[in-house]
Short mmCIF file of C-alpha atoms in Angstrom, two decimals:
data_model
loop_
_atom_site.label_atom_id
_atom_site.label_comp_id
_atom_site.label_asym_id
_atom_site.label_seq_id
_atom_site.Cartn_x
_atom_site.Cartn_y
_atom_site.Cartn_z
CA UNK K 1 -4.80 -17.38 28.05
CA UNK K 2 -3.33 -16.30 25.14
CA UNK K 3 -5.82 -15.38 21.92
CA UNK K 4 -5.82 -17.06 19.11
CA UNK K 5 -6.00 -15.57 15.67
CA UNK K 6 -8.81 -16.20 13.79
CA UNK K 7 -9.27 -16.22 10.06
CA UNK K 8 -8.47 -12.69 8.79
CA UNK K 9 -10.95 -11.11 6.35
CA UNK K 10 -9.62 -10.98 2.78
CA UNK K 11 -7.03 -8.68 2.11
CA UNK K 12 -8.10 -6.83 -0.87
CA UNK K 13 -6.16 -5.80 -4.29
CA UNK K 14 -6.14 -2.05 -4.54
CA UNK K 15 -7.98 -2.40 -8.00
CA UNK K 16 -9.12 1.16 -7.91
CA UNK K 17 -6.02 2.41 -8.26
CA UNK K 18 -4.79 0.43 -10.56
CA UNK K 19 -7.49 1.39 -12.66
CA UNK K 20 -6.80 5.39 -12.15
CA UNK K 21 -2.72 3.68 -12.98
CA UNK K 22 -3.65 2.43 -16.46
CA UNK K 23 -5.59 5.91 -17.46
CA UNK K 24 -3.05 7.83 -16.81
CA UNK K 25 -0.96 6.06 -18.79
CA UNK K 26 -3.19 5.16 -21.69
CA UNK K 27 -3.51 8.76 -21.73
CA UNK K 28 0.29 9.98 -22.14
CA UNK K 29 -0.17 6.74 -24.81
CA UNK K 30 -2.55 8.14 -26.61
CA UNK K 31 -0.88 11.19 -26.86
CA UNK K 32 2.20 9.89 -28.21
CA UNK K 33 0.07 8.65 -30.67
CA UNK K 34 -1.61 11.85 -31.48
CA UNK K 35 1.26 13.81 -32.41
CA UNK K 36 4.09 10.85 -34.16
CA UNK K 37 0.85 9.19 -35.93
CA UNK K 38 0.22 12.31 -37.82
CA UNK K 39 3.60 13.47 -38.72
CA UNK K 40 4.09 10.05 -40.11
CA UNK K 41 1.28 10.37 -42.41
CA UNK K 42 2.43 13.57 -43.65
CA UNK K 43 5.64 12.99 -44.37
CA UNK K 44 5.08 9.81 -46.68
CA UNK K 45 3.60 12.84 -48.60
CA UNK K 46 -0.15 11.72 -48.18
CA UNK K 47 -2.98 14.92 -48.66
CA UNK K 48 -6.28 13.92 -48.14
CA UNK K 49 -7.54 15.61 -51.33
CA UNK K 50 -5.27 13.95 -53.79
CA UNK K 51 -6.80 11.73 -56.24
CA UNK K 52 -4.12 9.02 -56.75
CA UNK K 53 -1.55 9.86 -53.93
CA UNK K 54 1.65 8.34 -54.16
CA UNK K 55 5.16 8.08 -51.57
CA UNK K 56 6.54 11.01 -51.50
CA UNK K 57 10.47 11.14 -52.55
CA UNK K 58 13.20 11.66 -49.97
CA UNK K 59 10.31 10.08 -47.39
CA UNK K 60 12.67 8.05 -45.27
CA UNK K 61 14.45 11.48 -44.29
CA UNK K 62 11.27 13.00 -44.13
CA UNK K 63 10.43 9.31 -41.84
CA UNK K 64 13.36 9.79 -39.50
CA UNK K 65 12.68 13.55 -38.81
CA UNK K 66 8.64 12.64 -37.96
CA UNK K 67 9.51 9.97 -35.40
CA UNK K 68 12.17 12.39 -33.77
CA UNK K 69 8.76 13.72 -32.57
CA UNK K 70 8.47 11.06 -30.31
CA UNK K 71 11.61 11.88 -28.00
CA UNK K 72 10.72 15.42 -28.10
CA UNK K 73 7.13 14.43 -26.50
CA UNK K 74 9.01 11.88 -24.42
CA UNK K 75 11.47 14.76 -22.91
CA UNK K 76 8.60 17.05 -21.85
CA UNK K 77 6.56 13.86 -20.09
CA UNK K 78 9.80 13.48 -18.02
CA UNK K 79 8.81 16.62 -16.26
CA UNK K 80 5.55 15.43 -14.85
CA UNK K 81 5.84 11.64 -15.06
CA UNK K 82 8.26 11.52 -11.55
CA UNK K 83 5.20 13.45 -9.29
CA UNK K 84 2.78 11.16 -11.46
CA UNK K 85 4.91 7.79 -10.51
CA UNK K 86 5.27 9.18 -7.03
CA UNK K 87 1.28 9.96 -6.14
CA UNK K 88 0.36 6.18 -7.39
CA UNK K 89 3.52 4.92 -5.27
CA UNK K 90 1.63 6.74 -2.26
CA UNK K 91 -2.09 5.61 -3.22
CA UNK K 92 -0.64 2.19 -3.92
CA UNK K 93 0.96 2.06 -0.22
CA UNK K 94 -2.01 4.11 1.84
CA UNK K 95 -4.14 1.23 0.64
CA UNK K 96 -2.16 -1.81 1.44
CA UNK K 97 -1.57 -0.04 5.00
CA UNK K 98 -5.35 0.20 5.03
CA UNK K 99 -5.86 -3.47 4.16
CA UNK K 100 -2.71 -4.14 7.01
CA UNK K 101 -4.59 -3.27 9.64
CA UNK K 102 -8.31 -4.25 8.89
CA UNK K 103 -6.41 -7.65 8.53
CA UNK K 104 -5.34 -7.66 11.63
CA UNK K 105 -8.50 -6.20 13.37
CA UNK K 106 -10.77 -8.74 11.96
CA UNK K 107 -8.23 -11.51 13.01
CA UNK K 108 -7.99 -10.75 16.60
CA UNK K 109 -10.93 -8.02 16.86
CA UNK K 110 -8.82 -5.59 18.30
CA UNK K 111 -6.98 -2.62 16.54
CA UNK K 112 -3.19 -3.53 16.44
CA UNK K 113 -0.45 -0.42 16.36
CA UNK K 114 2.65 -1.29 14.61
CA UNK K 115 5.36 0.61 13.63
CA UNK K 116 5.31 1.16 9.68
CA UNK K 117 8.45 -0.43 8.23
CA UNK K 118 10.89 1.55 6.72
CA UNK K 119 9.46 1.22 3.01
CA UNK K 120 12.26 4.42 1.05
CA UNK K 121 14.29 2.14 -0.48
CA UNK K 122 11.58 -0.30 -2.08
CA UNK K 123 9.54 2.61 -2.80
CA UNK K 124 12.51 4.30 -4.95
CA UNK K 125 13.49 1.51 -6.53
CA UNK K 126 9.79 1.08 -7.74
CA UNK K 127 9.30 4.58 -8.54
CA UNK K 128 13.12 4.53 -10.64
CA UNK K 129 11.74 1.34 -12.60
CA UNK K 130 8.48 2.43 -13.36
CA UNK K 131 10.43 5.60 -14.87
CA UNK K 132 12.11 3.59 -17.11
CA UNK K 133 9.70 1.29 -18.22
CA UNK K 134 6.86 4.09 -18.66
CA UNK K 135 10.42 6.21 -21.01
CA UNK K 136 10.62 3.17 -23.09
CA UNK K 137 6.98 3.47 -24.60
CA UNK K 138 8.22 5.70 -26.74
CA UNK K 139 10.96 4.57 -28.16
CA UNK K 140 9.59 1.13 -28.19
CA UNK K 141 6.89 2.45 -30.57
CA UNK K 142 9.30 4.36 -32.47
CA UNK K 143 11.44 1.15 -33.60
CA UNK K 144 8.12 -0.54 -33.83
CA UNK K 145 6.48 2.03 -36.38
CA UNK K 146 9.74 2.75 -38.37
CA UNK K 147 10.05 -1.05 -39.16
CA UNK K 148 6.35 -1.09 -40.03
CA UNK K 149 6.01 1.39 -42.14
CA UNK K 150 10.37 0.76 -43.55
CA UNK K 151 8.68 -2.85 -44.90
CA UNK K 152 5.70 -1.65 -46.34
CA UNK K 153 7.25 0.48 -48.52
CA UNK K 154 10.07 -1.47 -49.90
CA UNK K 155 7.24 -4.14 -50.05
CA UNK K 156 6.22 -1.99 -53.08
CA UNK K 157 2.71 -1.13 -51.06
CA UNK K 158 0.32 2.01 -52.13
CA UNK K 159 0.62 4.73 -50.36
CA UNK K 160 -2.52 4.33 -48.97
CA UNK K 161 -1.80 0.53 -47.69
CA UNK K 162 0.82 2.24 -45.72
CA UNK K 163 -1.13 4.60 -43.96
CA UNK K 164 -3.26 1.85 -43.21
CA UNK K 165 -0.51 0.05 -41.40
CA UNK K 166 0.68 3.50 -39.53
CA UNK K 167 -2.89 3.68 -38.22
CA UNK K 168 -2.89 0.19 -37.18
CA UNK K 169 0.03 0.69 -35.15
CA UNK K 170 -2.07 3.54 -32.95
CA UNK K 171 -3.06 0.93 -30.12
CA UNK K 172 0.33 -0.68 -29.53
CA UNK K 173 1.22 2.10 -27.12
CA UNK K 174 -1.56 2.28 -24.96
CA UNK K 175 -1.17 -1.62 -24.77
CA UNK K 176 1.92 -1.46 -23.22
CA UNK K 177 1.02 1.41 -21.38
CA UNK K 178 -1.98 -0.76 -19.51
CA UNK K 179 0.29 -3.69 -19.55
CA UNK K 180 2.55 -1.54 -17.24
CA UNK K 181 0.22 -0.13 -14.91
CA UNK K 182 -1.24 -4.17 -14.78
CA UNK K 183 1.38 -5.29 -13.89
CA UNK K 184 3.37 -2.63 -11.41
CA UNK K 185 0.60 -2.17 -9.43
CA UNK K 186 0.41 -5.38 -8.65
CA UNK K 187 4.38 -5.68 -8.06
CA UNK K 188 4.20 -2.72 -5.35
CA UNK K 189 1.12 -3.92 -3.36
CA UNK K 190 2.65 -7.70 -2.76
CA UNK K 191 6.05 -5.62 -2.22
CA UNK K 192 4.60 -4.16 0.28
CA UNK K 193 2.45 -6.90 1.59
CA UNK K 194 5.81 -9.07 2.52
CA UNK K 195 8.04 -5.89 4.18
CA UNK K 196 4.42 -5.21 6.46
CA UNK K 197 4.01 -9.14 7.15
CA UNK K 198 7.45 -9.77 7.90
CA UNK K 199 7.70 -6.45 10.22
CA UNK K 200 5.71 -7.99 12.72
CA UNK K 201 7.55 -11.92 12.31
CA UNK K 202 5.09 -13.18 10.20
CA UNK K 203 7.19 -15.99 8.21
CA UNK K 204 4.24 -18.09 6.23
CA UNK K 205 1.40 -17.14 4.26
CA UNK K 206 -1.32 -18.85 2.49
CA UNK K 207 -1.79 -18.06 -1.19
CA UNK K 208 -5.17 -16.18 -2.05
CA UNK K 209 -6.43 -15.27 -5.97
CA UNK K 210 -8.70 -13.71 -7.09
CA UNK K 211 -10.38 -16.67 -8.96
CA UNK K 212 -12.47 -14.83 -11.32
CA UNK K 213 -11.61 -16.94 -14.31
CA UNK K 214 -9.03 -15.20 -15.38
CA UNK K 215 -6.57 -16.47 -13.35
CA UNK K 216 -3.21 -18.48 -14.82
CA UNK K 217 -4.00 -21.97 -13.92
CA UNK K 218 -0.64 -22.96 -11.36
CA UNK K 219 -2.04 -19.70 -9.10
CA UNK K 220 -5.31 -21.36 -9.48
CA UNK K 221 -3.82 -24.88 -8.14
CA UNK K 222 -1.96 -22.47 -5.25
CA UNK K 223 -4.89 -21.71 -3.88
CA UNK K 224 -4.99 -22.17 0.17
CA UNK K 225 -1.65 -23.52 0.26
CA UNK K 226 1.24 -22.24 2.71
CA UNK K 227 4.13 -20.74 1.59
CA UNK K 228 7.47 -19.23 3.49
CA UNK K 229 8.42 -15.72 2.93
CA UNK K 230 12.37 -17.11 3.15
CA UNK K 231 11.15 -19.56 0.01
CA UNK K 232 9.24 -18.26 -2.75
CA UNK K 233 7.51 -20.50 -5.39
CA UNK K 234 9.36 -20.41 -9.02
CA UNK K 235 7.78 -17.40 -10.05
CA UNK K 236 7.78 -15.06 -7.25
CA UNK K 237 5.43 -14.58 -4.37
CA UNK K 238 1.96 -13.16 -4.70
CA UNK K 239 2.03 -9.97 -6.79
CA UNK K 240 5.90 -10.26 -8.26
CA UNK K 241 4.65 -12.79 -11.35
CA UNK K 242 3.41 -10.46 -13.99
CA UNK K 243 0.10 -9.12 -13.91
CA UNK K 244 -0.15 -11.41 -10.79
CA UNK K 245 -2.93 -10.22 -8.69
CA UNK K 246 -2.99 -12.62 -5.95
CA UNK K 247 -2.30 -12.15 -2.71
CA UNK K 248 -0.59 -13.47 1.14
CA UNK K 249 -3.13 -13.95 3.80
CA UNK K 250 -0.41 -14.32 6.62
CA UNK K 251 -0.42 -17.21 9.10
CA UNK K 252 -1.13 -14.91 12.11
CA UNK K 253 0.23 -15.84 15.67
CA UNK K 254 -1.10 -16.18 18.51
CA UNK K 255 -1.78 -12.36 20.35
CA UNK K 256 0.13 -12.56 23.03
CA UNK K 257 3.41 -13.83 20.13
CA UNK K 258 2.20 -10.94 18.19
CA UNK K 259 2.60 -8.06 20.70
CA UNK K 260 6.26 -9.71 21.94
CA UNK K 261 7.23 -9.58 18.57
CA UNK K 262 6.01 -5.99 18.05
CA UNK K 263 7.83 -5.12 20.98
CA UNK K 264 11.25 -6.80 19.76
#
């Protein structure tokens, strides 16, 4: 008689790593930050030990030339950000493949060996996106703090009101630095989660948040229901929405189904 699945233990969201995601890239953030912020400040001709400071002339030139510091950085994080991109890609998959398999242990209370599916070509096209997006922080920031500081100016602002508004531009980096790492992490692990599912003929899932309160509310009203792999919902499956980080607790067949369609 053939056994039936039962209820698989949760399959958990590799949090940790997403963590370890969004300090490595708060810190390449930060110093972006470090060295544009600065240059900024001292070519609009402020000196901490002048008594009425005032714009300096020629300081759009001087503008231009500060935030060409930011593609210089940019050029030397190239050189380390494709091993960087690469290890999380790896962390990101050896923990999914963990959560695989404890899935299926707990579900049939047996350890299950599958054959990994052949994951190179979603794993580059992660890596190659998370390249770009992760190349654009800079130059994001650079439109960003050359409008900023462009308006301020011509707004007829003290000098010192404008190096109040560089400063307050420090955090918009790392923002969309963590927004990234939120939100790729997440994209990879339910990546993932459908190319494992679907290697072993799994073709419905039942939607599973994390319902911590912080959850959009139509994931919320997803909860528990079934939904194909062949049909997504409007937004994506578990993990593609942004910062989604639900997940796909597969409808499991029977064991006897599961090891014919292992062996197919």
């Amino acid at each position: 008689m053939s056994r039936p699945a039962r209820k698989p233990r949760r399959w958990l969201y590799p949090a940790g790593v997403e963590r370890d995601y969004e300090r490595a890239l708060a810190a390449i953030a930060t110093e972006l930050t470090a060295v544009v912020g600065p240059a900024v400040i001292r070519a609009l001709g402020y000196r901490s030990d002048a008594v009425d400071p005032s714009i300096a002339a020629g300081w759009y030139d001087e503008l231009v030339q500060a935030l060409a510091a930011a593609t210089s950085l940019s050029s030397v994080q190239d050189q380390v950000l494709g091993p960087l991109v690469s290890e999380f890609a790896r962390r990101t998959t050896a923990f999914n493949k963990q959560q695989f398999h404890a899935v299926l242990r707990s579900a049939y209370g047996v350890n299950i060996l599958t054959a990994d599916p052949d994951l190179r070509d979603l794993m580059r096209v992660w890596e190659a996106e998370n390249l770009s997006l992760i190349q654009s922080i800079p130059t994001q920031y650079v439109e960003q703090l050359r409008g900023r500081v462009t308006a301020a100016v011509q707004s007829g602002r003290s000098l010192r009101d404008v190096i109040k508004v560089v400063r307050d531009t420090y955090d918009l980096p790392k923002h969309r630095a963590e927004l990234i790492a939120r939100d790729q992490i997440g994209k990879l692990n339910g990546d993932i989660t459908q190319a494992r599912q679907q290697g072993i003929g799994v073709e419905e899932y039942r939607w599973r948040g994390v319902l911590d309160g912080r959850e959009r509310s139509e994931h919320v009203a997803r909860e528990g229901k079934t939904y194909r792999w062949d049909q997504p919902p409007a937004d994506g499956h578990p993990g593609q929405p942004i910062r989604c980080r639900c997940s796909a607790e597969a409808v499991l067949p029977d064991l006897d189904d599961l090891a014919a369609l292992i062996v197919h």
